[in-house]
Coordinates of C-alpha atoms in Angstrom, one line a residue:
M1 CA -21.2 21.0 -33.1
L2 CA -18.6 18.4 -31.6
F3 CA -18.3 17.1 -29.0
S4 CA -15.4 17.1 -26.5
A5 CA -14.2 12.7 -25.8
K6 CA -15.4 12.0 -22.2
P7 CA -11.9 12.0 -20.5
K8 CA -9.6 9.2 -19.4
G9 CA -8.6 8.1 -16.1
Y10 CA -4.8 6.7 -15.0
F11 CA -4.1 5.1 -12.2
V12 CA -0.6 4.2 -11.1
E13 CA 1.2 2.5 -8.4
K14 CA 5.0 2.1 -8.7
T15 CA 6.7 -1.0 -5.8
D16 CA 9.4 -1.5 -5.2
Y17 CA 9.7 -4.2 -7.7
G18 CA 7.5 -2.9 -10.5
Y19 CA 4.5 -0.9 -11.9
L20 CA 1.0 -1.7 -11.9
L21 CA -0.6 0.5 -14.2
A22 CA -4.3 1.4 -15.4
R23 CA -6.6 3.3 -18.1
T24 CA -10.6 3.6 -17.1
S25 CA -13.4 5.3 -18.6
S26 CA -13.5 8.4 -16.4
P27 CA -10.9 9.4 -13.3
V28 CA -14.2 9.3 -10.9
A29 CA -16.7 6.3 -11.2
P30 CA -18.9 5.3 -12.8
M31 CA -16.6 4.1 -14.7
V32 CA -14.6 0.9 -17.1
I33 CA -11.3 -0.8 -16.4
E34 CA -10.3 -1.1 -19.8
E35 CA -7.2 -2.0 -19.7
V36 CA -3.9 -2.8 -17.5
R37 CA -0.2 -3.1 -18.2
E38 CA 2.6 -4.0 -15.3
C39 CA 6.3 -4.0 -16.2
P40 CA 8.7 -4.1 -14.0
L41 CA 11.2 -1.1 -12.4
S42 CA 13.9 -1.7 -14.0
D43 CA 12.9 -1.9 -18.1
Q44 CA 11.9 2.0 -18.4
A45 CA 11.3 0.7 -22.3
A46 CA 8.4 -1.5 -21.6
L47 CA 7.2 1.2 -19.7
L48 CA 7.5 3.7 -22.2
D49 CA 6.0 0.6 -24.2
A50 CA 3.5 0.2 -21.7
I51 CA 2.1 4.2 -20.9
K52 CA 2.2 4.6 -25.4
Q53 CA -0.9 1.6 -25.6
L54 CA -3.0 3.2 -22.1
Q55 CA -2.0 6.5 -23.9
P56 CA -1.9 6.5 -27.7
K57 CA -2.6 10.2 -28.2
K58 CA 0.3 11.7 -26.0
S59 CA -0.8 14.8 -23.9
S60 CA -0.4 18.6 -24.7
T61 CA 2.5 18.1 -21.8
G62 CA 4.2 15.4 -22.9
Y63 CA 3.5 13.0 -20.2
L64 CA 0.8 10.2 -18.5
H65 CA -0.9 12.4 -16.2
A66 CA -2.3 9.9 -13.4
S67 CA -2.7 10.0 -10.2
C68 CA -0.4 7.5 -8.4
G69 CA 0.0 5.3 -5.6
V70 CA 4.1 5.1 -4.0
Y71 CA 5.3 3.6 -1.5
T72 CA 8.1 6.0 0.4
P73 CA 10.9 4.0 2.5
E74 CA 9.9 6.3 5.3
R75 CA 6.9 5.9 5.6
F76 CA 4.7 5.5 7.9
I77 CA 1.2 4.7 9.2
R78 CA 0.3 4.2 13.4
K79 CA -2.4 3.4 15.6
A80 CA -3.4 5.3 18.4
T81 CA -6.2 6.2 21.4
L82 CA -6.2 9.6 21.9
D83 CA -6.3 11.3 25.4
P84 CA -9.9 13.5 24.7
K85 CA -8.8 15.5 28.0
K86 CA -5.3 16.7 26.2
L87 CA -7.3 17.8 22.1
K88 CA -7.4 21.1 23.0
D89 CA -3.3 20.5 23.9
P90 CA -2.0 22.7 20.5
N91 CA 1.4 20.5 20.6
Y92 CA -1.2 17.7 21.8
F93 CA -0.6 16.1 18.1
T94 CA 3.4 16.5 18.0
E95 CA 3.7 15.3 21.7
V96 CA 2.0 11.6 20.3
L97 CA 4.7 11.6 16.4
T98 CA 7.5 12.2 18.9
Q99 CA 7.3 10.5 22.0
Q100 CA 5.4 7.8 20.8
F101 CA 6.4 7.5 17.9
R102 CA 9.7 8.8 17.9
L103 CA 9.0 10.8 14.8
E104 CA 9.5 14.2 13.5
P105 CA 6.9 16.4 13.1
E106 CA 9.0 19.0 11.0
K107 CA 10.2 17.0 8.8
C108 CA 6.8 15.4 7.9
V109 CA 4.1 15.2 6.1
T110 CA 1.3 14.4 8.5
V111 CA -2.4 13.8 8.4
I112 CA -4.7 12.2 11.2
L113 CA -7.1 10.3 10.0
N114 CA -10.1 8.3 12.1
A115 CA -9.6 4.4 12.5
A116 CA -12.4 3.6 11.5
D117 CA -13.7 5.1 8.1
G118 CA -10.4 6.8 7.3
A119 CA -11.7 10.8 6.8
D120 CA -10.1 13.3 8.3
Y121 CA -9.8 13.6 11.9
D122 CA -11.8 16.3 13.7
P123 CA -11.9 16.7 17.7
A124 CA -14.5 19.2 17.2
K125 CA -16.9 16.4 16.6
P126 CA -18.9 14.5 18.7
S127 CA -18.7 11.3 16.4
A128 CA -14.6 11.8 16.5
G129 CA -14.2 9.6 19.0
K130 CA -10.3 8.1 20.7
E131 CA -8.9 5.7 18.0
V132 CA -6.8 7.7 15.2
V133 CA -3.8 7.0 12.7
F134 CA -1.1 9.2 11.3
A135 CA -0.8 8.5 8.4
G136 CA 2.5 10.4 6.6
L137 CA 6.0 10.4 4.5
Q138 CA 9.1 13.2 4.8
A139 CA 8.7 15.7 3.1
E140 CA 11.6 15.6 0.7
E141 CA 10.1 11.9 -0.2
V142 CA 7.8 14.0 -1.8
V143 CA 9.7 15.8 -4.0
V144 CA 11.5 12.8 -4.8
A145 CA 8.8 11.1 -5.3
Q146 CA 6.9 12.9 -7.7
N147 CA 11.0 13.5 -9.7
S148 CA 10.8 9.5 -10.3
L149 CA 7.3 9.6 -12.0
L150 CA 8.1 12.0 -14.2
E151 CA 11.1 11.4 -14.8
V152 CA 10.3 8.2 -16.5
G153 CA 7.5 10.0 -18.6
I154 CA 4.4 10.3 -15.6
Y155 CA 2.6 13.2 -14.1
P156 CA 1.3 12.6 -11.1
E157 CA -1.4 15.1 -10.5
R158 CA -2.6 13.6 -7.7
L159 CA 0.0 12.1 -4.9
E160 CA -0.4 9.6 -2.0
L161 CA 0.8 6.5 0.1
A162 CA -0.4 3.6 -1.7
S163 CA -1.0 1.8 2.0
I164 CA -3.6 4.0 2.7
S165 CA -5.3 3.5 -0.6
T166 CA -4.8 -0.6 0.2
L167 CA -5.9 -0.6 3.8
G168 CA -8.6 1.7 2.4
A169 CA -9.6 -0.7 0.0
L170 CA -9.9 -3.7 2.5
V171 CA -11.2 -2.8 4.9
S172 CA -14.4 -1.5 2.9
Y173 CA -14.2 -4.7 1.9
L174 CA -14.2 -7.2 4.8
N175 CA -17.3 -5.0 5.5
F176 CA -19.2 -5.6 2.3
S177 CA -18.4 -9.1 2.0
N178 CA -19.5 -9.0 5.4
T179 CA -16.2 -10.8 6.9
K180 CA -15.7 -10.8 11.1
T181 CA -12.7 -12.1 11.1
P182 CA -10.1 -9.5 12.1
T183 CA -6.5 -9.4 9.3
L184 CA -3.3 -8.9 9.0
V185 CA -1.5 -7.2 6.7
L186 CA 1.7 -7.4 5.7
E187 CA 4.4 -5.4 3.3
I188 CA 7.7 -6.9 3.1
E189 CA 10.2 -4.7 1.8
A190 CA 13.9 -5.3 2.7
D191 CA 15.3 -4.1 5.2
T192 CA 12.1 -3.4 7.1
T193 CA 7.9 -4.8 7.1
N194 CA 4.4 -3.1 8.1
S195 CA 2.3 -4.6 9.8
Y196 CA -1.3 -4.3 10.5
I197 CA -4.6 -5.8 11.1
V198 CA -7.7 -4.7 9.8
S199 CA -11.1 -5.2 10.0
A200 CA -14.5 -4.1 8.7
E201 CA -14.6 -2.0 12.0
G202 CA -11.6 0.0 10.8
V203 CA -7.5 -0.9 11.2
E204 CA -6.8 -2.3 14.5
A205 CA -3.7 -1.9 15.0
T206 CA -0.2 -0.6 12.8
R207 CA 3.9 -2.4 13.0
P208 CA 6.9 -1.3 11.9
I209 CA 8.7 -4.6 11.9
P210 CA 13.1 -3.5 11.6
Q211 CA 12.8 -7.6 9.4
G212 CA 13.0 -7.7 5.8
L213 CA 13.3 -9.8 2.9
E214 CA 17.4 -9.3 3.3
S215 CA 17.0 -10.8 7.1
M216 CA 16.4 -14.1 4.8
I217 CA 19.6 -13.7 2.7
P218 CA 22.0 -15.3 5.3
V219 CA 19.6 -18.0 6.5
V220 CA 19.4 -19.2 2.1
Q221 CA 23.3 -18.8 2.4
K222 CA 23.3 -21.3 5.0
E223 CA 21.1 -23.8 4.5
L224 CA 21.9 -23.6 0.4
G225 CA 26.1 -23.9 1.5
L226 CA 26.0 -20.6 -0.9
K227 CA 30.0 -19.2 -1.0
D228 CA 28.4 -15.6 -0.2
E229 CA 25.7 -13.2 0.5
E230 CA 25.2 -11.9 -2.2
S231 CA 25.2 -16.0 -4.2
A232 CA 22.1 -16.2 -2.5
R233 CA 20.6 -12.6 -2.4
K234 CA 20.9 -13.6 -6.4
L235 CA 18.9 -17.1 -6.3
F236 CA 16.9 -15.9 -4.1
Y237 CA 14.6 -13.3 -5.6
S238 CA 15.1 -15.4 -9.2
N239 CA 12.7 -17.8 -9.0
T240 CA 14.9 -20.2 -10.1
F241 CA 14.8 -22.7 -7.0
D242 CA 11.5 -23.3 -5.6
F243 CA 12.2 -22.3 -2.0
T244 CA 8.7 -23.7 -0.7
G245 CA 10.8 -26.6 1.8
M246 CA 12.9 -24.2 3.6
G247 CA 10.6 -21.4 3.8
Q248 CA 9.8 -21.6 7.1
S249 CA 13.4 -21.3 8.3
L250 CA 13.4 -18.0 6.4
I251 CA 10.6 -16.1 8.2
K252 CA 11.2 -17.5 11.4
K253 CA 13.0 -13.8 12.8
L254 CA 9.6 -12.1 11.2
L255 CA 7.0 -14.9 12.3
K256 CA 8.2 -14.2 16.2
E257 CA 8.0 -10.1 15.6
L258 CA 3.8 -10.9 14.3
Q259 CA 3.0 -13.9 17.5
S260 CA 4.2 -10.9 19.4
S261 CA 2.0 -8.3 17.7
I262 CA -1.0 -10.9 17.2
G263 CA -0.8 -12.0 20.4
F264 CA -0.7 -8.7 21.5
Y265 CA -3.7 -7.4 19.9
E266 CA -6.4 -11.0 20.7
V267 CA -5.1 -10.3 24.5
Q268 CA -6.5 -7.2 24.4
T269 CA -8.9 -7.6 22.0
G270 CA -10.3 -10.8 22.2
Q271 CA -11.2 -11.6 18.7
S272 CA -8.7 -13.8 16.5
V273 CA -7.3 -12.4 13.4
G274 CA -7.3 -15.1 11.1
L275 CA -6.5 -14.1 7.3
L276 CA -3.2 -13.4 6.2
F277 CA -3.2 -10.5 3.2
T278 CA 0.4 -9.8 2.0
G279 CA 0.7 -6.3 -0.4
L280 CA 4.0 -5.6 -2.2
L281 CA 5.8 -9.0 -2.5
S282 CA 7.6 -9.5 -6.4
P283 CA 5.0 -12.6 -8.0
K284 CA 8.6 -14.9 -8.0
L285 CA 8.2 -14.3 -4.5
A286 CA 4.1 -15.0 -4.1
W287 CA 5.5 -18.2 -1.7
L288 CA 6.3 -15.9 1.0
T289 CA 2.5 -15.2 1.9
Q290 CA 1.4 -18.5 2.6
A291 CA 4.3 -19.6 4.3
I292 CA 3.9 -17.5 6.8
A293 CA -0.1 -18.1 6.9
S294 CA 1.1 -22.0 7.2
G295 CA 4.0 -20.7 10.7
L296 CA 1.2 -18.4 11.9
G297 CA -2.1 -21.1 11.5
I298 CA -4.5 -18.9 9.6
A299 CA -6.0 -18.5 6.3
T300 CA -4.8 -16.0 2.8
L301 CA -7.7 -13.6 1.6
K302 CA -9.6 -15.1 -1.0
A303 CA -11.5 -12.0 -2.5
D304 CA -13.4 -11.7 -4.6
L305 CA -13.7 -8.7 -5.9
Q306 CA -15.8 -9.1 -8.7
P307 CA -19.2 -8.4 -6.8
W308 CA -17.1 -5.4 -4.5
L309 CA -16.3 -3.1 -7.7
T310 CA -19.5 -3.4 -9.2
A311 CA -20.5 -1.8 -6.1
R312 CA -18.3 0.7 -5.9
Q313 CA -19.5 1.6 -9.7
I314 CA -16.8 -0.3 -11.3
T315 CA -16.6 -2.3 -14.0
V316 CA -13.4 -4.8 -14.9
A317 CA -13.6 -4.6 -19.0
D318 CA -12.3 -8.3 -20.1
S319 CA -9.4 -6.9 -21.6
A320 CA -8.3 -6.1 -17.8
K321 CA -9.6 -8.7 -15.5
A322 CA -5.5 -8.6 -14.5
V323 CA -6.7 -6.3 -12.0
L324 CA -8.5 -8.9 -9.5
E325 CA -5.8 -10.3 -8.5
P326 CA -4.6 -8.9 -5.5
R327 CA -2.0 -7.2 -5.6
W328 CA -3.4 -4.7 -7.8
F329 CA -5.4 -3.9 -4.2
G330 CA -3.6 -1.0 -3.8
L331 CA -5.2 0.2 -7.0
L332 CA -7.7 -0.6 -6.6
G333 CA -8.2 1.4 -4.0
L334 CA -6.4 4.4 -5.4
M335 CA -9.9 4.4 -8.3
A336 CA -12.5 3.0 -5.7
R337 CA -11.6 6.6 -3.3
H338 CA -10.7 8.6 -5.7
D339 CA -13.3 11.7 -5.9
P340 CA -11.5 15.6 -7.0
T341 CA -13.4 17.6 -6.6
T342 CA -12.7 16.3 -2.2
P343 CA -9.4 15.3 -2.2
A344 CA -8.9 12.2 -0.6
A345 CA -7.0 13.4 3.2
N346 CA -3.8 11.6 2.6
A347 CA -3.3 13.3 -1.1
V348 CA -0.3 15.0 -1.5
P349 CA -0.9 18.3 -4.2
A350 CA 1.4 17.8 -6.9
E351 CA 4.1 20.2 -7.1
K352 CA 3.2 22.5 -10.2
K353 CA 5.7 22.5 -12.5
D354 CA 7.0 25.2 -15.8

């Protein structure tokens, strides 16, 4: 009798600038991260080649079946303090979404998580507490995200909000490393910045900020005397010019918003935010992280991921050491919490395809 080959695990994170892919020795821990690949969003040939290298023998469906993390444009993660007196009101959660966060619940796929550990919130449990996180996305975005992956040969067996995977991994790491300092987490995109404050105790605060990378383009144009914004945009994203010197000018508006958020948190809690972690930034814009940290007077999070992964029964092969860089944190979060027998709270079932 021949033994069937042990199934491999495949993990994919799709960002605004590219794909991060990994193959593991098993779909769940204990596992070895065997290979990792990274390719630009616009280079489909590179993606197809990366998939071929990770999975030399195609699956029977022709797709790479993977656990996928995505950042959808209308995703939301909002921290809230619930009123225990209203929990029995069937309309209470809907009211919080509509009145406090100005969302349309009927158009969203939403879950409610304990802010401390990310578990499903169950008001019936005595330990449930009042601090929760509403997380979700527009229902139509689920289909769009699935289809965009299917189009490039990736079948999302699990589709998760990568923001949640990243925050969960960060909270877990801060707890494991006994880091007491609250940490500012930023997802800086074209038109918005999602700001979170996390600690070893969980998600402490959340705030969407209507300032993103595009708000920096007019400043680039003005500072460098360029003829139009398109020229400034190309230069800004090209990595052919060192913007470090004008960094503080570029992030002036964003810094003001961040200082306001941090100040409010520190007054409310008496704790000082001392660390910064930025996700979703292209490597070409890595200088922004230090510029923001300097502007806020805080340090960047220097994470030693190897011991944390070892504790999660995840080993990194020599050929996959790149996964220890900060921008892979979201993908590692997918691996660390992936358990097919107990679906993650933010997992969205993949749409069945014939």
